[in-house]
Amino acid sequence: MLFLPILIPFAAGILGIFFWYKPNLQRWTTLIGMVALLIVSVMIFNTVWADGIQVAQGGSWVAPIGISLVIDLLSAILLLTAAILGTAVAVYSFGAIGDQRAAYGYFPLLCFLLMGICGAFITGDMFNLYVWFEVMLISSFVLLALGGERNQLEGALKYMTINLIASMIFLIGLGILYSVVGTLNMADIAKSLPDVQNQGMVLPMAMLFMTAFGIKAAMFPLYFWLPASYHTPPPVISAIFAGLLTKVGIYTLTRAFTLMFILHVEFTHTLLLVMSGFTMFFGVLGAVAQNEIRRILSFHSISQIGYMMMGLGLYSVMGLAGAIIYMVHHSLVKANLFLISGVIEHMTGTDSLKKIGGYYKNYPFLAILFALSAFALAGIPPLSGFWAKFAVVRAGLELESLWIVGVALVVGLLTTFSMTKIWAKGFWKPTPEKYAHLVDASARGPVSMIAPIIGLVVITLAMGIFFEPIYTVAEVAAEQLLDPSAYISAVNPQDFTALGGHE
Amino acid sequence: MDIVLAITIGVLVAAGIYMIQRRSFVKLILGIAMLGHAVNLMIFTLGRVTRGVPPIIHGEHGLDVGAADPLPQALILTAIVIGFGVQAFAIILIKRVYSVFQTDNIDTLVNTDFE
């Protein structure tokens, strides 16, 4: 059962490759795969919620010999988020991805991307994490370059280079980790790290991992690749990237700095907190300066990553619970905003705020969907973003880190400002006469594109209105994170020498 | 042996980073490849370069005394294969970039996407 989140997207992708010349069949296999993934994720979430951390040992080898798959509540929550987004994107792609892009293998790649993401969420082994990272990266490289437009190629080149460098830093960290601790199983690392002889290497190692994961998560000062690449592919691809890829970075940061590298909390988590402040601030400043919807949204992703890191840096139950809610909320809302910008682009052929306008008059329904998502992102009560921000800020107040709370609140204001910018220029102002020919008031987005947007908006609303149970879940997940002993005893890594090892 | 490997790794990293910072796409790929080799060698060295006996488990006895640790090699093998695939993709990508932009200078790619 625990292998299914990896196997289902894999099977769907392979089937897609078999139907290479039949894009319609690929669409259906992808959709069926994603729905199956969603069902399995819900089942896994229920099991984890009821019975605690679930562990599967690859090939029935005892940990740390084999590769463990571990699903704690955080993994289960993120798995569910990934499956929801995957389903939404699969539906959206019916209308948004034409046969031409499908001919280059869009649908199988989408499945493989999901496989990499799910694998990264559930693995309990550091080297296996590297492998899932690469699965995810290779799919994302191709998705980013697919279609081969000029700006896509430029974005893909930058994205590829920086990610390869991040992978190498990750590998160096892995090599040092193995030589110091002698194991790659996360639970085993967490267990033996306090006792290793060479304590001087622990902090440099932690910093290598922080750099590698920080690049993937787009944390300050390593975020410059994100605004250079995320706006270039078709909006549906931007949506899945912004919704999930940076979350994998944040997830691995969370995992590494709540399970393994907790020996130097004073230093590492303060560093994370300071970086989160910068990430938020510079991200939102970038967004304020931009004029295209998708560029604004890309910069926003950076600033929102800052809030999640802030929750992690505060390192308290409420902070982590806030960060977890933030991850889910941001995945859904940000992806949804990208999907809406896709509908806008589908109807007018551009998303530059200088050229469009009058959407509120012409397409009131789309405008309402946008407004709800944008308000959720900006954190207007009672939508999901408000609660997520509230939890993180409250945690900051409780720990009396007043400066970071101040930064978070100012950034919140600026977020609202840049969202109203899209609203005022894209939806309220009349269409510029020069570009009036672009607007066709009778044009409607295909149902397949609108339906997933409605679905995601409903989930956002529900998250906001029924916040109580969601916070309870997040709080339990945060408590699990802060107490690694449960994770370690669930995996139960054996003493290697007892199995007949050397040295 | 460790010293020789350490110096080799250092030279490879230095050369790789230098190449990545050049303007040419081809050198970018070469730099990435060199860095990849440096990292693989590093894992190899960190796995302790010693003469050991083959790590084969004999029934109940477990491993022989002084058995080598096979895991670093397994890790490197995986990393090499992944690196190979990624580099193949990177080469195709720069070929495409070259045919579209007709240039080998990375500086000309700055802000082509701004209208």
CSV table of C-alpha atoms in Angstrom, one decimal, chain A residues 206-490:
chain,number,residue,atom,x,y,z
A,206,ALA,CA,23.9,20.5,7.9
A,207,MET,CA,24.9,23.6,6.0
A,208,LEU,CA,25.6,21.7,2.8
A,209,PHE,CA,22.1,20.2,3.0
A,210,MET,CA,20.6,23.6,3.9
A,211,THR,CA,22.2,25.1,0.8
A,212,ALA,CA,21.1,22.2,-1.5
A,213,PHE,CA,17.5,22.2,-0.2
A,214,GLY,CA,17.4,26.0,0.0
A,215,ILE,CA,18.1,26.2,-3.7
A,216,LYS,CA,15.2,23.9,-4.4
A,217,ALA,CA,13.0,25.7,-2.1
A,218,ALA,CA,14.0,29.1,-3.5
A,219,MET,CA,15.2,30.6,-0.2
A,220,PHE,CA,17.1,33.8,0.0
A,221,PRO,CA,19.8,34.3,-1.3
A,222,LEU,CA,19.4,31.3,-3.6
A,223,TYR,CA,16.0,32.2,-5.2
A,224,PHE,CA,17.1,34.0,-8.4
A,225,TRP,CA,16.5,31.0,-10.7
A,226,LEU,CA,12.8,30.9,-9.9
A,227,PRO,CA,11.6,34.2,-11.4
A,228,ALA,CA,13.9,33.5,-14.3
A,229,SER,CA,12.1,30.3,-15.2
A,230,TYR,CA,8.7,29.8,-13.7
A,231,HIS,CA,6.8,32.2,-15.9
A,232,THR,CA,8.1,30.8,-19.2
A,233,PRO,CA,6.2,27.4,-19.7
A,234,PRO,CA,2.5,27.2,-20.3
A,235,PRO,CA,0.6,28.3,-17.2
A,236,VAL,CA,-0.5,24.7,-16.3
A,237,ILE,CA,3.1,23.7,-16.0
A,238,SER,CA,3.9,26.8,-14.0
A,239,ALA,CA,1.0,25.8,-11.7
A,240,ILE,CA,2.3,22.4,-10.9
A,241,PHE,CA,5.8,23.7,-10.5
A,242,ALA,CA,4.9,26.6,-8.2
A,243,GLY,CA,2.4,24.3,-6.3
A,244,LEU,CA,4.6,21.4,-5.7
A,245,LEU,CA,8.3,21.7,-6.7
A,246,THR,CA,9.3,24.4,-4.2
A,247,LYS,CA,7.2,22.5,-1.5
A,248,VAL,CA,9.5,19.5,-2.0
A,249,GLY,CA,12.4,21.8,-1.1
A,250,ILE,CA,10.6,23.1,2.0
A,251,TYR,CA,9.5,19.6,3.0
A,252,THR,CA,13.1,18.3,2.8
A,253,LEU,CA,14.3,21.3,4.8
A,254,THR,CA,11.6,20.6,7.4
A,255,ARG,CA,12.5,16.9,7.5
A,256,ALA,CA,16.3,17.5,7.7
A,257,PHE,CA,16.0,20.2,10.4
A,258,THR,CA,13.4,18.6,12.6
A,259,LEU,CA,14.6,15.0,12.4
A,260,MET,CA,18.3,14.9,11.8
A,261,PHE,CA,20.1,18.2,12.3
A,262,ILE,CA,18.7,19.3,15.6
A,263,LEU,CA,22.0,19.4,17.5
A,264,HIS,CA,22.7,23.0,16.8
A,265,VAL,CA,19.2,24.5,16.9
A,266,GLU,CA,20.5,27.8,18.2
A,267,PHE,CA,22.5,28.4,15.1
A,268,THR,CA,20.7,26.6,12.3
A,269,HIS,CA,17.1,27.6,13.1
A,270,THR,CA,18.1,31.2,13.8
A,271,LEU,CA,19.8,31.2,10.4
A,272,LEU,CA,16.6,29.8,8.9
A,273,LEU,CA,14.6,32.5,10.6
A,274,VAL,CA,16.8,35.3,9.4
A,275,MET,CA,16.8,33.9,5.9
A,276,SER,CA,13.0,33.6,6.0
A,277,GLY,CA,12.7,37.3,6.7
A,278,PHE,CA,14.9,38.2,3.8
A,279,THR,CA,13.1,35.7,1.5
A,280,MET,CA,9.7,37.1,2.3
A,281,PHE,CA,10.8,40.7,1.9
A,282,PHE,CA,12.7,40.5,-1.3
A,283,GLY,CA,10.2,38.2,-2.9
A,284,VAL,CA,7.4,40.5,-2.4
A,285,LEU,CA,9.4,43.6,-3.4
A,286,GLY,CA,10.1,41.7,-6.7
A,287,ALA,CA,6.4,41.0,-7.1
A,288,VAL,CA,5.4,44.7,-6.6
A,289,ALA,CA,7.7,45.7,-9.4
A,290,GLN,CA,6.4,43.3,-12.1
A,291,ASN,CA,3.7,43.8,-14.7
A,292,GLU,CA,2.7,40.4,-15.9
A,293,ILE,CA,0.4,38.2,-13.9
A,294,ARG,CA,2.6,35.2,-14.0
A,295,ARG,CA,5.8,37.1,-13.1
A,296,ILE,CA,4.0,38.6,-10.1
A,297,LEU,CA,2.9,35.2,-9.1
A,298,SER,CA,6.4,33.8,-9.4
A,299,PHE,CA,7.9,36.4,-7.2
A,300,HIS,CA,5.1,35.8,-4.7
A,301,SER,CA,6.0,32.2,-4.5
A,302,ILE,CA,9.4,33.2,-3.1
A,303,SER,CA,7.9,35.5,-0.5
A,304,GLN,CA,5.4,32.8,0.6
A,305,ILE,CA,8.2,30.3,0.9
A,306,GLY,CA,9.6,32.7,3.5
A,307,TYR,CA,6.5,32.2,5.7
A,308,MET,CA,6.9,28.5,5.6
A,309,MET,CA,10.6,28.8,6.5
A,310,MET,CA,9.6,31.2,9.3
A,311,GLY,CA,7.4,28.5,10.8
A,312,LEU,CA,10.3,26.0,10.6
A,313,GLY,CA,12.8,28.5,12.0
A,314,LEU,CA,10.6,29.3,15.0
A,315,TYR,CA,10.7,25.6,15.8
A,316,SER,CA,7.7,25.4,18.0
A,317,VAL,CA,4.5,23.3,17.7
A,318,MET,CA,2.4,26.3,16.6
A,319,GLY,CA,5.1,27.5,14.2
A,320,LEU,CA,5.5,24.2,12.5
A,321,ALA,CA,1.7,23.6,12.4
A,322,GLY,CA,1.4,27.0,10.7
A,323,ALA,CA,4.1,26.1,8.3
A,324,ILE,CA,2.3,22.9,7.4
A,325,ILE,CA,-1.0,24.6,6.8
A,326,TYR,CA,0.9,27.2,4.8
A,327,MET,CA,2.4,24.6,2.6
A,328,VAL,CA,-1.0,23.1,1.8
A,329,HIS,CA,-2.7,26.4,1.4
A,330,HIS,CA,0.0,27.8,-0.8
A,331,SER,CA,0.2,24.8,-3.0
A,332,LEU,CA,-3.5,24.9,-3.8
A,333,VAL,CA,-4.0,28.7,-4.0
A,334,LYS,CA,-0.8,29.5,-5.9
A,335,ALA,CA,-1.5,26.7,-8.4
A,336,ASN,CA,-5.0,27.9,-8.8
A,337,LEU,CA,-3.9,31.5,-9.5
A,338,PHE,CA,-1.6,30.2,-12.2
A,339,LEU,CA,-4.4,28.2,-13.7
A,340,ILE,CA,-6.6,31.3,-13.7
A,341,SER,CA,-3.8,33.2,-15.5
A,342,GLY,CA,-3.8,30.4,-17.9
A,343,VAL,CA,-7.5,30.9,-18.7
A,344,ILE,CA,-6.9,34.6,-19.2
A,345,GLU,CA,-4.1,33.8,-21.5
A,346,HIS,CA,-6.2,31.2,-23.3
A,347,MET,CA,-8.8,33.9,-24.0
A,348,THR,CA,-6.7,36.9,-24.9
A,349,GLY,CA,-3.3,35.5,-25.8
A,350,THR,CA,-1.3,37.5,-23.2
A,351,ASP,CA,-1.1,38.0,-19.5
A,352,SER,CA,0.6,41.4,-19.5
A,353,LEU,CA,-1.3,43.7,-17.3
A,354,LYS,CA,-0.6,46.6,-19.7
A,355,LYS,CA,-2.6,44.9,-22.4
A,356,ILE,CA,-5.5,43.3,-20.7
A,357,GLY,CA,-8.4,44.8,-18.7
A,358,GLY,CA,-12.1,44.7,-18.2
A,359,TYR,CA,-12.2,41.1,-17.0
A,360,TYR,CA,-14.7,42.0,-14.3
A,361,LYS,CA,-17.1,43.4,-16.8
A,362,ASN,CA,-16.7,40.7,-19.3
A,363,TYR,CA,-16.2,37.6,-17.2
A,364,PRO,CA,-17.6,38.2,-13.7
A,365,PHE,CA,-17.5,34.6,-12.7
A,366,LEU,CA,-13.8,34.2,-13.5
A,367,ALA,CA,-13.2,37.5,-11.6
A,368,ILE,CA,-14.9,36.1,-8.5
A,369,LEU,CA,-12.8,32.9,-8.6
A,370,PHE,CA,-9.7,35.1,-9.0
A,371,ALA,CA,-10.7,37.4,-6.2
A,372,LEU,CA,-11.3,34.5,-3.8
A,373,SER,CA,-7.9,33.0,-4.5
A,374,ALA,CA,-6.1,36.3,-4.4
A,375,PHE,CA,-7.7,37.2,-1.1
A,376,ALA,CA,-6.8,33.8,0.2
A,377,LEU,CA,-3.1,34.3,-0.8
A,378,ALA,CA,-3.1,37.8,0.7
A,379,GLY,CA,-4.5,36.5,3.9
A,380,ILE,CA,-8.0,38.1,4.2
A,381,PRO,CA,-10.1,36.3,6.9
A,382,PRO,CA,-11.8,33.9,6.8
A,383,LEU,CA,-9.9,32.4,3.9
A,384,SER,CA,-7.2,29.8,4.3
A,385,GLY,CA,-4.3,32.2,4.0
A,386,PHE,CA,-5.4,34.2,6.9
A,387,TRP,CA,-5.3,31.2,9.3
A,388,ALA,CA,-2.0,30.1,8.0
A,389,LYS,CA,-0.4,33.5,8.5
A,390,PHE,CA,-2.2,33.9,11.8
A,391,ALA,CA,-0.7,30.6,13.1
A,392,VAL,CA,2.8,31.5,12.0
A,393,VAL,CA,2.6,35.1,13.3
A,394,ARG,CA,1.1,33.9,16.6
A,395,ALA,CA,4.0,31.5,17.0
A,396,GLY,CA,6.4,34.3,16.4
A,397,LEU,CA,4.7,36.4,19.1
A,398,GLU,CA,4.7,33.6,21.6
A,399,LEU,CA,8.5,33.2,21.2
A,400,GLU,CA,8.9,37.0,21.2
A,401,SER,CA,10.7,37.1,17.9
A,402,LEU,CA,9.1,40.5,17.3
A,403,TRP,CA,11.2,41.6,14.3
A,404,ILE,CA,10.2,38.6,12.2
A,405,VAL,CA,6.6,39.2,13.1
A,406,GLY,CA,7.0,42.7,12.0
A,407,VAL,CA,8.5,41.7,8.7
A,408,ALA,CA,5.8,39.1,8.1
A,409,LEU,CA,3.0,41.7,8.7
A,410,VAL,CA,4.6,44.3,6.4
A,411,VAL,CA,5.1,41.6,3.7
A,412,GLY,CA,1.4,40.6,4.1
A,413,LEU,CA,0.4,44.2,3.4
A,414,LEU,CA,2.6,44.3,0.3
A,415,THR,CA,1.2,41.0,-0.9
A,416,THR,CA,-2.3,42.5,-0.7
A,417,PHE,CA,-1.0,45.5,-2.6
A,418,SER,CA,0.4,43.5,-5.5
A,419,MET,CA,-2.7,41.3,-5.6
A,420,THR,CA,-4.9,44.4,-5.8
A,421,LYS,CA,-2.6,45.5,-8.6
A,422,ILE,CA,-3.6,42.5,-10.7
A,423,TRP,CA,-7.2,43.1,-9.7
A,424,ALA,CA,-7.2,46.8,-10.5
A,425,LYS,CA,-5.3,46.5,-13.8
A,426,GLY,CA,-6.5,43.2,-15.1
A,427,PHE,CA,-10.1,43.1,-13.9
A,428,TRP,CA,-11.3,46.6,-13.1
A,429,LYS,CA,-9.7,49.0,-15.5
A,430,PRO,CA,-11.4,49.1,-19.0
A,431,THR,CA,-9.6,47.2,-21.8
A,432,PRO,CA,-7.0,49.5,-23.3
A,433,GLU,CA,-8.3,50.6,-26.7
A,434,LYS,CA,-5.1,49.6,-28.4
A,435,TYR,CA,-5.6,46.0,-27.5
A,436,ALA,CA,-9.4,45.9,-27.6
A,437,HIS,CA,-9.3,43.5,-30.5
A,438,LEU,CA,-7.9,40.9,-28.2
A,439,VAL,CA,-11.0,40.8,-26.0
A,440,ASP,CA,-13.9,38.8,-27.1
A,441,ALA,CA,-16.6,39.2,-24.4
A,442,SER,CA,-18.4,36.0,-25.5
A,443,ALA,CA,-15.3,33.9,-25.2
A,444,ARG,CA,-15.4,31.3,-22.4
A,445,GLY,CA,-12.7,29.1,-21.0
A,446,PRO,CA,-13.4,25.4,-21.7
A,447,VAL,CA,-15.3,23.6,-18.9
A,448,SER,CA,-12.3,21.4,-18.4
A,449,MET,CA,-10.2,24.5,-17.5
A,450,ILE,CA,-12.8,26.1,-15.3
A,451,ALA,CA,-13.9,23.0,-13.3
A,452,PRO,CA,-10.6,22.4,-11.6
A,453,ILE,CA,-10.3,26.1,-10.7
A,454,ILE,CA,-13.8,25.9,-9.1
A,455,GLY,CA,-12.8,22.8,-7.2
A,456,LEU,CA,-9.6,24.3,-5.8
A,457,VAL,CA,-11.5,27.5,-4.8
A,458,VAL,CA,-14.0,25.3,-2.9
A,459,ILE,CA,-11.2,23.5,-1.1
A,460,THR,CA,-9.6,26.9,-0.2
A,461,LEU,CA,-12.9,28.1,1.1
A,462,ALA,CA,-13.5,24.9,3.1
A,463,MET,CA,-10.0,25.2,4.5
A,464,GLY,CA,-10.8,28.6,5.8
A,465,ILE,CA,-14.3,28.0,7.1
A,466,PHE,CA,-13.6,24.6,8.7
A,467,PHE,CA,-10.3,25.6,10.1
A,468,GLU,CA,-10.6,24.0,13.5
A,469,PRO,CA,-10.1,20.3,12.4
A,470,ILE,CA,-7.4,21.3,9.9
A,471,TYR,CA,-5.5,23.0,12.7
A,472,THR,CA,-5.9,20.0,14.9
A,473,VAL,CA,-4.4,17.7,12.2
A,474,ALA,CA,-1.5,20.1,11.6
A,475,GLU,CA,-0.8,20.4,15.3
A,476,VAL,CA,-0.5,16.6,15.6
A,477,ALA,CA,1.8,16.6,12.6
A,478,ALA,CA,3.9,19.3,14.2
A,479,GLU,CA,4.1,17.4,17.4
A,480,GLN,CA,5.3,14.3,15.5
A,481,LEU,CA,8.0,16.5,13.9
A,482,LEU,CA,9.2,17.9,17.2
A,483,ASP,CA,9.5,14.5,18.8
A,484,PRO,CA,11.7,12.5,16.4
A,485,SER,CA,11.7,9.5,18.8
A,486,ALA,CA,8.4,8.3,17.4
A,487,TYR,CA,9.7,8.4,13.9
A,488,ILE,CA,12.9,6.6,14.9
A,489,SER,CA,11.1,3.9,16.8
A,490,ALA,CA,8.6,3.4,13.9
